[in-house]
Amino acid sequence: MIKTKLCDLIGIEYPIFQGGMAWTATGELAAAVSEAGGLGIIGAGQAPADWLRQEIHKIKKVTNKPYGVNVMLMSPFVEDVMQVIVEERVPVITTGAGNPGKYIPMLKEVGTKIIPVVASVALARRLEKAGVDALIAEGMESGGHIGEISTLPLVPQVVDAVSIPVIAAGGIYDGRGMVAALALGAEGVQMGTRFMCAEECTISSKVKEMILKAKDRDTVVTGRSTGHPVRCLGNKLTREFEQLEKEGTDPEVLEKMGAGKLRLAMVEGDTQNGSVMSGQIAGAVQKIEPAAVIIQDVMQGAERELARLSQRFGR
């Protein structure tokens, strides 16, 4: 079975992270992924600290294996969220939308591993100098807030620029994606969209149905004019947003228009007026299945792909 430096660093069986998606990655999903040997991650998003503590306790009731929390550093609750992470001694945090540097000393003190998401080489170098433990290099194929570089060129450049482990994310779905990521120099992968269709994922069934019906070209990117591009499945909201952007609508108006739309989709099930954040790989997701089955499928697929390549090119 494939083992990497990431497995040793985190104490996990398989080098698979489940993306910390806001309003999607709850304690139920994270617990299932961690118990199955990957790293389950709670998406704190802009939720208050009490909500996060509740989700952490859900995991602790199910498994004693490592888990993580994704912290959105622009959250109005970020200070309280970090305090909960320290108090609960969360094994791993991943971060986005900022630099976690000011929190590193307090996190290191309780043994928390810090693994930011990066979309550029410059940020990767800066965060390595700040003392983080690893990095997630996320290409623009991913769902939600994205950068401007795709996974294939981003990952090897980040790998070459730093000496700490790099996890590849964006457009990864199965064992073939894992083998490709390893070939690029990554020590593991992070997957979000496929885990949205895990049985343990608590999002609306309407969102899962939308992902299952998605084709390869069904995602769109909106919000470039605001400086915060987002990849979603196309719907009524994205069409309205795109039209307003073409008309040169003030970015502040657009930001207000997008507020609360992720929860509207994921929790309330409004797949036309809500923001259905999803990666380009949605077109490959064909069924709803347990998180443990997803992880085993990826790992077994990677082993098969390595065997196939060895047979074809081995000497």
Short mmCIF file of C-alpha atoms in Angstrom, two decimals:
data_model
loop_
_atom_site.label_atom_id
_atom_site.label_comp_id
_atom_site.label_asym_id
_atom_site.label_seq_id
_atom_site.Cartn_x
_atom_site.Cartn_y
_atom_site.Cartn_z
CA MET A 1 0.00 0.00 0.00
CA ILE A 2 1.18 3.51 -0.84
CA LYS A 3 2.78 5.31 2.10
CA THR A 4 4.34 8.78 1.97
CA LYS A 5 5.97 11.34 4.24
CA LEU A 6 2.53 12.84 4.74
CA CYS A 7 1.29 9.67 6.42
CA ASP A 8 4.15 9.82 8.91
CA LEU A 9 3.77 13.57 9.50
CA ILE A 10 0.05 13.39 10.32
CA GLY A 11 -0.26 9.82 11.56
CA ILE A 12 -2.75 8.73 8.91
CA GLU A 13 -2.98 5.45 7.04
CA TYR A 14 -3.59 6.85 3.55
CA PRO A 15 -2.29 10.11 2.01
CA ILE A 16 -5.77 11.49 1.37
CA PHE A 17 -7.20 14.72 2.79
CA GLN A 18 -10.91 15.49 2.56
CA GLY A 19 -11.37 19.14 1.66
CA GLY A 20 -12.56 21.43 4.47
CA MET A 21 -15.59 22.79 2.61
CA ALA A 22 -17.73 25.37 4.43
CA TRP A 23 -21.34 24.27 5.15
CA THR A 24 -20.38 20.89 3.68
CA ALA A 25 -17.56 19.31 5.68
CA THR A 26 -19.22 18.73 9.05
CA GLY A 27 -18.17 16.52 11.92
CA GLU A 28 -20.10 13.58 10.45
CA LEU A 29 -18.16 13.57 7.18
CA ALA A 30 -14.79 14.34 8.76
CA ALA A 31 -15.23 11.56 11.32
CA ALA A 32 -16.03 9.02 8.60
CA VAL A 33 -12.99 9.98 6.53
CA SER A 34 -10.62 9.91 9.50
CA GLU A 35 -11.96 6.59 10.75
CA ALA A 36 -11.42 5.17 7.24
CA GLY A 37 -7.73 6.13 7.31
CA GLY A 38 -7.64 9.52 5.59
CA LEU A 39 -7.70 12.96 7.17
CA GLY A 40 -11.22 14.24 7.72
CA ILE A 41 -11.41 18.03 7.92
CA ILE A 42 -14.21 20.19 9.35
CA GLY A 43 -14.88 23.31 7.31
CA ALA A 44 -15.18 26.15 9.84
CA GLY A 45 -15.99 28.70 7.15
CA GLN A 46 -17.63 31.72 8.76
CA ALA A 47 -19.36 29.68 11.46
CA PRO A 48 -19.05 30.75 15.12
CA ALA A 49 -16.70 29.03 17.54
CA ASP A 50 -19.48 27.22 19.43
CA TRP A 51 -20.55 25.50 16.21
CA LEU A 52 -16.98 24.35 15.57
CA ARG A 53 -16.60 22.93 19.08
CA GLN A 54 -19.81 20.97 18.60
CA GLU A 55 -18.51 19.49 15.33
CA ILE A 56 -15.16 18.59 16.92
CA HIS A 57 -16.98 16.72 19.68
CA LYS A 58 -18.88 14.73 17.03
CA ILE A 59 -15.56 13.47 15.69
CA LYS A 60 -14.19 12.62 19.11
CA LYS A 61 -17.23 10.44 19.80
CA VAL A 62 -16.60 8.40 16.65
CA THR A 63 -12.84 8.06 16.30
CA ASN A 64 -9.54 8.67 18.05
CA LYS A 65 -7.70 9.03 14.74
CA PRO A 66 -6.25 12.35 13.51
CA TYR A 67 -8.62 14.95 12.07
CA GLY A 68 -8.38 18.55 10.99
CA VAL A 69 -10.18 21.89 10.84
CA ASN A 70 -10.08 24.27 7.89
CA VAL A 71 -9.91 27.89 9.04
CA MET A 72 -11.01 30.71 6.76
CA LEU A 73 -8.76 33.48 8.01
CA MET A 74 -11.16 36.24 6.89
CA SER A 75 -13.92 34.88 9.12
CA PRO A 76 -15.25 37.39 11.67
CA PHE A 77 -14.90 34.61 14.24
CA VAL A 78 -11.32 33.62 13.44
CA GLU A 79 -9.88 34.60 16.85
CA ASP A 80 -12.47 32.55 18.75
CA VAL A 81 -12.14 29.68 16.29
CA MET A 82 -8.37 29.54 16.86
CA GLN A 83 -8.94 29.51 20.60
CA VAL A 84 -11.26 26.50 20.28
CA ILE A 85 -8.66 24.73 18.12
CA VAL A 86 -6.05 25.27 20.82
CA GLU A 87 -8.37 24.26 23.67
CA GLU A 88 -9.49 21.08 21.86
CA ARG A 89 -5.91 20.35 20.75
CA VAL A 90 -6.94 19.78 17.13
CA PRO A 91 -4.23 17.68 15.45
CA VAL A 92 -4.20 19.53 12.10
CA ILE A 93 -5.46 22.79 10.68
CA THR A 94 -5.59 23.82 7.06
CA THR A 95 -6.03 27.50 6.26
CA GLY A 96 -7.21 29.71 3.43
CA ALA A 97 -7.79 33.38 2.61
CA GLY A 98 -4.76 34.75 4.37
CA ASN A 99 -1.52 34.13 6.23
CA PRO A 100 -1.76 32.12 9.50
CA GLY A 101 1.63 33.41 10.71
CA LYS A 102 0.38 35.22 13.83
CA TYR A 103 -1.27 32.01 15.09
CA ILE A 104 1.64 29.64 14.48
CA PRO A 105 3.29 29.93 17.95
CA MET A 106 0.07 29.15 19.86
CA LEU A 107 -0.74 26.25 17.53
CA LYS A 108 2.76 24.79 17.73
CA GLU A 109 2.57 24.94 21.51
CA VAL A 110 -0.26 22.37 21.55
CA GLY A 111 1.23 20.26 18.74
CA THR A 112 -1.16 21.27 15.96
CA LYS A 113 0.19 20.77 12.44
CA ILE A 114 -0.38 23.82 10.20
CA ILE A 115 -1.02 23.21 6.49
CA PRO A 116 -2.14 26.24 4.48
CA VAL A 117 -3.74 26.11 1.04
CA VAL A 118 -1.69 28.00 -1.57
CA ALA A 119 -2.32 28.98 -5.18
CA SER A 120 1.12 30.41 -5.98
CA VAL A 121 4.82 29.74 -5.50
CA ALA A 122 5.38 33.10 -3.83
CA LEU A 123 2.88 32.37 -1.07
CA ALA A 124 4.25 28.86 -0.65
CA ARG A 125 7.76 30.20 -0.03
CA ARG A 126 6.50 32.85 2.38
CA LEU A 127 4.54 30.35 4.44
CA GLU A 128 7.41 27.86 4.60
CA LYS A 129 9.56 30.62 6.09
CA ALA A 130 6.79 31.32 8.62
CA GLY A 131 7.14 27.76 9.92
CA VAL A 132 4.18 25.80 8.55
CA ASP A 133 4.44 22.00 8.42
CA ALA A 134 3.20 21.30 4.88
CA LEU A 135 1.29 22.98 2.04
CA ILE A 136 -1.75 22.20 -0.09
CA ALA A 137 -1.12 23.36 -3.66
CA GLU A 138 -4.61 23.85 -5.05
CA GLY A 139 -5.22 24.34 -8.75
CA MET A 140 -8.05 26.35 -10.27
CA GLU A 141 -9.93 23.16 -11.22
CA SER A 142 -11.17 22.98 -7.63
CA GLY A 143 -14.53 24.20 -6.40
CA GLY A 144 -15.07 27.34 -4.35
CA HIS A 145 -12.54 30.18 -4.17
CA ILE A 146 -9.75 29.60 -6.66
CA GLY A 147 -6.46 30.98 -7.91
CA GLU A 148 -5.37 31.40 -11.52
CA ILE A 149 -2.99 28.43 -12.00
CA SER A 150 -4.17 24.91 -12.76
CA THR A 151 -3.02 21.88 -10.80
CA LEU A 152 -0.62 20.38 -13.35
CA PRO A 153 1.73 23.40 -13.54
CA LEU A 154 1.21 24.57 -9.96
CA VAL A 155 2.13 21.43 -8.02
CA PRO A 156 5.62 20.75 -9.41
CA GLN A 157 6.58 24.43 -9.14
CA VAL A 158 5.54 24.51 -5.48
CA VAL A 159 7.29 21.18 -4.84
CA ASP A 160 10.51 22.55 -6.33
CA ALA A 161 10.24 25.81 -4.37
CA VAL A 162 9.90 24.37 -0.85
CA SER A 163 11.39 21.59 1.27
CA ILE A 164 8.24 20.69 3.24
CA PRO A 165 5.62 18.16 2.04
CA VAL A 166 3.14 19.31 -0.58
CA ILE A 167 -0.39 17.96 -1.03
CA ALA A 168 -1.97 18.29 -4.48
CA ALA A 169 -5.57 19.49 -4.84
CA GLY A 170 -7.87 20.45 -7.68
CA GLY A 171 -9.37 18.03 -10.20
CA ILE A 172 -8.38 14.87 -8.31
CA TYR A 173 -10.98 12.14 -8.12
CA ASP A 174 -9.49 8.64 -8.25
CA GLY A 175 -6.34 6.54 -8.17
CA ARG A 176 -5.13 7.92 -11.48
CA GLY A 177 -5.21 11.41 -10.01
CA MET A 178 -3.25 10.23 -7.00
CA VAL A 179 -0.55 8.62 -9.13
CA ALA A 180 -0.33 11.78 -11.24
CA ALA A 181 0.04 13.88 -8.09
CA LEU A 182 2.80 11.62 -6.77
CA ALA A 183 4.57 11.86 -10.14
CA LEU A 184 4.49 15.66 -9.79
CA GLY A 185 6.27 15.36 -6.46
CA ALA A 186 3.30 15.64 -4.10
CA GLU A 187 3.14 13.55 -0.92
CA GLY A 188 -0.64 13.15 -1.04
CA VAL A 189 -3.91 14.53 -2.39
CA GLN A 190 -6.87 16.53 -1.19
CA MET A 191 -10.30 15.86 -2.66
CA GLY A 192 -13.46 17.87 -2.11
CA THR A 193 -16.08 17.35 -4.79
CA ARG A 194 -16.15 13.56 -4.63
CA PHE A 195 -16.58 13.64 -0.85
CA MET A 196 -19.63 15.87 -1.34
CA CYS A 197 -21.31 12.71 -2.58
CA ALA A 198 -20.23 10.60 0.39
CA GLU A 199 -23.14 9.07 2.29
CA GLU A 200 -21.94 10.79 5.46
CA CYS A 201 -21.92 14.24 3.89
CA THR A 202 -24.90 16.14 5.32
CA ILE A 203 -25.49 18.60 2.46
CA SER A 204 -28.89 18.70 0.76
CA SER A 205 -29.70 15.69 -1.41
CA LYS A 206 -30.61 18.18 -4.16
CA VAL A 207 -26.98 19.32 -4.30
CA LYS A 208 -25.76 15.74 -4.52
CA GLU A 209 -28.21 15.09 -7.36
CA MET A 210 -26.91 18.16 -9.19
CA ILE A 211 -23.33 16.91 -8.92
CA LEU A 212 -24.30 13.44 -10.16
CA LYS A 213 -25.99 14.97 -13.21
CA ALA A 214 -23.10 17.35 -13.95
CA LYS A 215 -21.08 17.08 -17.15
CA ASP A 216 -17.45 18.03 -17.71
CA ARG A 217 -18.22 21.63 -18.78
CA ASP A 218 -20.94 22.44 -16.24
CA THR A 219 -18.87 24.53 -13.82
CA VAL A 220 -18.39 28.26 -14.27
CA VAL A 221 -16.19 30.86 -12.59
CA THR A 222 -17.81 34.04 -11.32
CA GLY A 223 -16.48 36.93 -9.27
CA ARG A 224 -13.27 37.71 -11.13
CA SER A 225 -14.26 41.38 -11.20
CA THR A 226 -14.37 41.38 -7.38
CA GLY A 227 -10.91 39.86 -7.04
CA HIS A 228 -12.39 36.72 -5.46
CA PRO A 229 -13.18 34.23 -8.25
CA VAL A 230 -15.36 31.26 -7.32
CA ARG A 231 -16.02 28.02 -9.21
CA CYS A 232 -19.58 26.70 -9.02
CA LEU A 233 -22.00 24.61 -11.01
CA GLY A 234 -23.91 26.87 -13.38
CA ASN A 235 -27.44 27.86 -12.32
CA LYS A 236 -29.78 30.85 -12.15
CA LEU A 237 -27.51 32.63 -9.63
CA THR A 238 -24.35 32.29 -11.73
CA ARG A 239 -26.15 33.50 -14.87
CA GLU A 240 -27.40 36.58 -13.04
CA PHE A 241 -23.96 37.17 -11.55
CA GLU A 242 -22.24 36.85 -14.92
CA GLN A 243 -24.65 39.33 -16.50
CA LEU A 244 -24.06 41.89 -13.75
CA GLU A 245 -20.31 41.49 -14.10
CA LYS A 246 -20.57 42.14 -17.85
CA GLU A 247 -22.52 45.30 -17.07
CA GLY A 248 -19.72 46.53 -14.81
CA THR A 249 -21.65 46.30 -11.55
CA ASP A 250 -19.80 47.62 -8.49
CA PRO A 251 -17.81 44.81 -6.80
CA GLU A 252 -19.33 45.67 -3.40
CA VAL A 253 -22.81 45.08 -4.81
CA LEU A 254 -21.70 41.73 -6.19
CA GLU A 255 -20.12 40.74 -2.87
CA LYS A 256 -23.39 41.46 -1.08
CA MET A 257 -25.28 39.48 -3.70
CA GLY A 258 -23.12 36.44 -2.99
CA ALA A 259 -23.41 36.64 0.81
CA GLY A 260 -25.17 33.64 2.33
CA LYS A 261 -25.61 31.86 -1.00
CA LEU A 262 -23.39 28.88 -0.15
CA ARG A 263 -25.49 28.01 2.89
CA LEU A 264 -28.65 28.55 0.83
CA ALA A 265 -27.54 25.75 -1.48
CA MET A 266 -25.75 23.31 0.80
CA VAL A 267 -28.05 23.47 3.82
CA GLU A 268 -31.38 24.67 2.45
CA GLY A 269 -31.16 22.87 -0.89
CA ASP A 270 -31.84 25.82 -3.20
CA THR A 271 -29.74 24.74 -6.17
CA GLN A 272 -30.91 27.58 -8.45
CA ASN A 273 -30.54 30.63 -6.22
CA GLY A 274 -27.73 29.25 -4.04
CA SER A 275 -24.02 28.86 -4.74
CA VAL A 276 -23.26 25.22 -5.58
CA MET A 277 -19.50 25.29 -5.21
CA SER A 278 -18.00 22.31 -7.02
CA GLY A 279 -14.86 21.39 -8.90
CA GLN A 280 -14.52 20.55 -12.58
CA ILE A 281 -14.23 16.88 -11.66
CA ALA A 282 -17.98 16.85 -10.81
CA GLY A 283 -18.62 15.29 -14.21
CA ALA A 284 -16.75 12.15 -13.11
CA VAL A 285 -18.74 11.63 -9.89
CA GLN A 286 -21.27 8.94 -10.65
CA LYS A 287 -22.69 7.72 -7.34
CA ILE A 288 -23.25 8.30 -3.65
CA GLU A 289 -21.19 5.93 -1.51
CA PRO A 290 -19.62 5.70 1.97
CA ALA A 291 -16.47 7.70 2.62
CA ALA A 292 -14.58 4.50 3.38
CA VAL A 293 -15.50 3.10 -0.04
CA ILE A 294 -14.27 6.28 -1.72
CA ILE A 295 -10.92 6.06 0.05
CA GLN A 296 -10.45 2.38 -0.76
CA ASP A 297 -11.38 3.00 -4.39
CA VAL A 298 -8.73 5.72 -4.68
CA MET A 299 -6.02 3.67 -3.00
CA GLN A 300 -6.77 0.45 -4.89
CA GLY A 301 -7.02 2.40 -8.13
CA ALA A 302 -3.63 3.97 -7.49
CA GLU A 303 -2.07 0.55 -6.86
CA ARG A 304 -3.59 -0.78 -10.09
CA GLU A 305 -2.34 2.22 -12.04
CA LEU A 306 1.19 1.85 -10.67
CA ALA A 307 1.14 -1.85 -11.59
CA ARG A 308 -0.10 -1.05 -15.09
CA LEU A 309 2.60 1.56 -15.63
CA SER A 310 5.25 -0.79 -14.31
CA GLN A 311 4.12 -3.54 -16.65
CA ARG A 312 4.00 -1.18 -19.61
CA PHE A 313 7.25 0.67 -19.04
CA GLY A 314 9.16 -1.49 -16.58
CA ARG A 315 12.49 -2.94 -17.55
#
